[in-house]
């Protein structure tokens, strides 16, 4: 991971939160290289003991927030609620759940109930 071209953007948070480094690394690279997000930046969430990501999908000006975590972590509703507050995003965030083989599943998380788009 340390030898990868994208590591310098994540180095500070990877060293500060080593337990969350692999999910942050996998999600960052997926969004940057596979999904082609633009203006991708890393955000420190000290109260969650991890980094989050902020950026835009290709050809979009809407800023989105992604909170990486691993499949082996325990995530509760209060953990998610605190993450929503920390990112201060009333429209919701994406939870990126990564596995050991670097597969990632994204879930949209919002406050209350949200009607899915049709």
PDB file of C-alpha atoms in Angstrom:
ATOM      1  CA  UNK A   1       0.000   0.000   0.000  1.00  0.00           C
ATOM      2  CA  UNK A   2       2.801   2.448   0.915  1.00  0.00           C
ATOM      3  CA  UNK A   3       4.377   2.078  -2.545  1.00  0.00           C
ATOM      4  CA  UNK A   4       1.169   2.868  -4.454  1.00  0.00           C
ATOM      5  CA  UNK A   5       0.988   6.170  -6.324  1.00  0.00           C
ATOM      6  CA  UNK A   6      -2.138   7.239  -4.396  1.00  0.00           C
ATOM      7  CA  UNK A   7      -0.691   6.593  -0.935  1.00  0.00           C
ATOM      8  CA  UNK A   8       0.710  10.119  -0.333  1.00  0.00           C
ATOM      9  CA  UNK A   9      -2.859  11.521  -0.338  1.00  0.00           C
ATOM     10  CA  UNK A  10      -3.778   9.022   2.408  1.00  0.00           C
ATOM     11  CA  UNK A  11      -0.502   8.688   4.327  1.00  0.00           C
ATOM     12  CA  UNK A  12      -1.318  10.974   7.244  1.00  0.00           C
ATOM     13  CA  UNK A  13      -4.671   9.348   8.027  1.00  0.00           C
ATOM     14  CA  UNK A  14      -3.387   5.830   7.331  1.00  0.00           C
ATOM     15  CA  UNK A  15      -0.746   6.337  10.011  1.00  0.00           C
ATOM     16  CA  UNK A  16      -3.166   8.018  12.424  1.00  0.00           C
ATOM     17  CA  UNK A  17      -5.922   5.389  12.005  1.00  0.00           C
ATOM     18  CA  UNK A  18      -4.160   2.150  10.956  1.00  0.00           C
ATOM     19  CA  UNK A  19      -7.244   0.014  11.699  1.00  0.00           C
ATOM     20  CA  UNK A  20      -9.193   1.910   9.016  1.00  0.00           C
ATOM     21  CA  UNK A  21      -6.362   2.390   6.529  1.00  0.00           C
ATOM     22  CA  UNK A  22      -7.108  -0.549   4.233  1.00  0.00           C
ATOM     23  CA  UNK A  23     -10.774   0.373   3.723  1.00  0.00           C
ATOM     24  CA  UNK A  24      -9.844   4.015   3.114  1.00  0.00           C
ATOM     25  CA  UNK A  25      -7.147   2.971   0.631  1.00  0.00           C
ATOM     26  CA  UNK A  26      -9.445   0.581  -1.266  1.00  0.00           C
ATOM     27  CA  UNK A  27     -12.323   3.061  -1.422  1.00  0.00           C
ATOM     28  CA  UNK A  28     -10.123   5.975  -2.445  1.00  0.00           C
ATOM     29  CA  UNK A  29      -8.608   4.001  -5.311  1.00  0.00           C
ATOM     30  CA  UNK A  30     -11.985   2.665  -6.444  1.00  0.00           C
ATOM     31  CA  UNK A  31     -13.513   6.146  -6.568  1.00  0.00           C
ATOM     32  CA  UNK A  32     -10.461   7.743  -8.185  1.00  0.00           C
ATOM     33  CA  UNK A  33      -9.485   5.120 -10.764  1.00  0.00           C
ATOM     34  CA  UNK A  34     -12.531   2.906 -11.401  1.00  0.00           C
ATOM     35  CA  UNK A  35     -15.413   5.336 -10.778  1.00  0.00           C
ATOM     36  CA  UNK A  36     -13.429   8.359 -12.059  1.00  0.00           C
ATOM     37  CA  UNK A  37     -14.600  10.761  -9.353  1.00  0.00           C
ATOM     38  CA  UNK A  38     -13.335  14.326  -9.586  1.00  0.00           C
ATOM     39  CA  UNK A  39     -12.020  16.661  -6.876  1.00  0.00           C
ATOM     40  CA  UNK A  40     -11.571  13.688  -4.546  1.00  0.00           C
ATOM     41  CA  UNK A  41     -10.264  14.785  -1.145  1.00  0.00           C
ATOM     42  CA  UNK A  42      -9.685  13.058   2.157  1.00  0.00           C
ATOM     43  CA  UNK A  43     -11.382  14.353   5.319  1.00  0.00           C
ATOM     44  CA  UNK A  44     -10.245  13.588   8.871  1.00  0.00           C
ATOM     45  CA  UNK A  45     -13.021  12.362  11.176  1.00  0.00           C
ATOM     46  CA  UNK A  46     -11.274  12.104  14.560  1.00  0.00           C
ATOM     47  CA  UNK A  47     -14.507  11.285  16.407  1.00  0.00           C
ATOM     48  CA  UNK A  48     -14.959   8.243  14.102  1.00  0.00           C
ATOM     49  CA  UNK A  49     -11.215   7.446  14.172  1.00  0.00           C
ATOM     50  CA  UNK A  50     -10.984   7.307  10.384  1.00  0.00           C
ATOM     51  CA  UNK A  51     -10.921   9.294   7.202  1.00  0.00           C
ATOM     52  CA  UNK A  52     -13.820   9.978   4.865  1.00  0.00           C
ATOM     53  CA  UNK A  53     -13.869  11.065   1.231  1.00  0.00           C
ATOM     54  CA  UNK A  54     -15.473  14.014  -0.541  1.00  0.00           C
ATOM     55  CA  UNK A  55     -15.803  14.369  -4.292  1.00  0.00           C
ATOM     56  CA  UNK A  56     -17.999  14.492  -7.368  1.00  0.00           C
ATOM     57  CA  UNK A  57     -19.083  11.842  -9.819  1.00  0.00           C
ATOM     58  CA  UNK A  58     -17.948  12.413 -13.400  1.00  0.00           C
ATOM     59  CA  UNK A  59     -19.914  15.179 -15.147  1.00  0.00           C
ATOM     60  CA  UNK A  60     -21.571  16.230 -11.887  1.00  0.00           C
ATOM     61  CA  UNK A  61     -21.154  19.252  -9.664  1.00  0.00           C
ATOM     62  CA  UNK A  62     -22.901  17.620  -6.671  1.00  0.00           C
ATOM     63  CA  UNK A  63     -20.488  17.025  -3.796  1.00  0.00           C
ATOM     64  CA  UNK A  64     -20.871  13.585  -2.222  1.00  0.00           C
ATOM     65  CA  UNK A  65     -19.406  12.116   0.960  1.00  0.00           C
ATOM     66  CA  UNK A  66     -18.221   8.527   1.380  1.00  0.00           C
ATOM     67  CA  UNK A  67     -17.413   6.854   4.689  1.00  0.00           C
ATOM     68  CA  UNK A  68     -15.230   3.750   4.239  1.00  0.00           C
ATOM     69  CA  UNK A  69     -15.395   0.816   6.640  1.00  0.00           C
ATOM     70  CA  UNK A  70     -14.552  -2.860   6.482  1.00  0.00           C
ATOM     71  CA  UNK A  71     -16.869  -5.848   6.516  1.00  0.00           C
ATOM     72  CA  UNK A  72     -15.320  -6.979   9.804  1.00  0.00           C
ATOM     73  CA  UNK A  73     -16.279  -3.785  11.666  1.00  0.00           C
ATOM     74  CA  UNK A  74     -19.360  -3.443  13.806  1.00  0.00           C
ATOM     75  CA  UNK A  75     -21.503  -0.534  12.644  1.00  0.00           C
ATOM     76  CA  UNK A  76     -24.479   0.588  14.709  1.00  0.00           C
ATOM     77  CA  UNK A  77     -27.216   3.110  14.029  1.00  0.00           C
ATOM     78  CA  UNK A  78     -25.651   5.490  16.559  1.00  0.00           C
ATOM     79  CA  UNK A  79     -22.271   5.122  14.789  1.00  0.00           C
ATOM     80  CA  UNK A  80     -23.942   6.040  11.489  1.00  0.00           C
ATOM     81  CA  UNK A  81     -25.870   8.895  13.081  1.00  0.00           C
ATOM     82  CA  UNK A  82     -22.670  10.345  14.505  1.00  0.00           C
ATOM     83  CA  UNK A  83     -20.984   9.996  11.116  1.00  0.00           C
ATOM     84  CA  UNK A  84     -23.827  11.916   9.457  1.00  0.00           C
ATOM     85  CA  UNK A  85     -23.441  14.674  12.052  1.00  0.00           C
ATOM     86  CA  UNK A  86     -19.654  14.760  11.668  1.00  0.00           C
ATOM     87  CA  UNK A  87     -19.898  15.152   7.904  1.00  0.00           C
ATOM     88  CA  UNK A  88     -22.746  17.671   8.320  1.00  0.00           C
ATOM     89  CA  UNK A  89     -24.469  16.339   5.218  1.00  0.00           C
ATOM     90  CA  UNK A  90     -28.267  16.547   5.537  1.00  0.00           C
ATOM     91  CA  UNK A  91     -28.768  14.766   2.203  1.00  0.00           C
ATOM     92  CA  UNK A  92     -26.972  11.659   3.379  1.00  0.00           C
ATOM     93  CA  UNK A  93     -23.691   9.902   2.797  1.00  0.00           C
ATOM     94  CA  UNK A  94     -22.439   6.728   1.172  1.00  0.00           C
ATOM     95  CA  UNK A  95     -21.123   3.939   3.338  1.00  0.00           C
ATOM     96  CA  UNK A  96     -18.397   2.015   1.484  1.00  0.00           C
ATOM     97  CA  UNK A  97     -18.027  -1.479   2.920  1.00  0.00           C
ATOM     98  CA  UNK A  98     -14.859  -3.216   1.744  1.00  0.00           C
ATOM     99  CA  UNK A  99     -13.796  -6.840   2.090  1.00  0.00           C
ATOM    100  CA  UNK A 100     -10.348  -8.414   2.310  1.00  0.00           C
ATOM    101  CA  UNK A 101     -10.338  -9.099  -1.447  1.00  0.00           C
ATOM    102  CA  UNK A 102     -10.950  -5.345  -2.095  1.00  0.00           C
ATOM    103  CA  UNK A 103     -14.573  -5.777  -3.153  1.00  0.00           C
ATOM    104  CA  UNK A 104     -16.604  -2.718  -2.194  1.00  0.00           C
ATOM    105  CA  UNK A 105     -20.334  -2.267  -1.777  1.00  0.00           C
ATOM    106  CA  UNK A 106     -21.792   1.245  -1.455  1.00  0.00           C
ATOM    107  CA  UNK A 107     -24.930   1.985   0.553  1.00  0.00           C
ATOM    108  CA  UNK A 108     -26.650   5.348   0.675  1.00  0.00           C
ATOM    109  CA  UNK A 109     -27.344   6.334   4.280  1.00  0.00           C
ATOM    110  CA  UNK A 110     -29.650   9.219   5.205  1.00  0.00           C
ATOM    111  CA  UNK A 111     -31.480  10.527   8.233  1.00  0.00           C
ATOM    112  CA  UNK A 112     -34.975   9.126   8.646  1.00  0.00           C
ATOM    113  CA  UNK A 113     -36.722   7.446   5.755  1.00  0.00           C
ATOM    114  CA  UNK A 114     -35.897   8.389   2.204  1.00  0.00           C
ATOM    115  CA  UNK A 115     -37.928   7.450  -0.839  1.00  0.00           C
ATOM    116  CA  UNK A 116     -35.704   5.832  -3.462  1.00  0.00           C
ATOM    117  CA  UNK A 117     -35.552   7.489  -6.869  1.00  0.00           C
ATOM    118  CA  UNK A 118     -37.746   5.886  -9.542  1.00  0.00           C
TER     119      UNK A 118
END
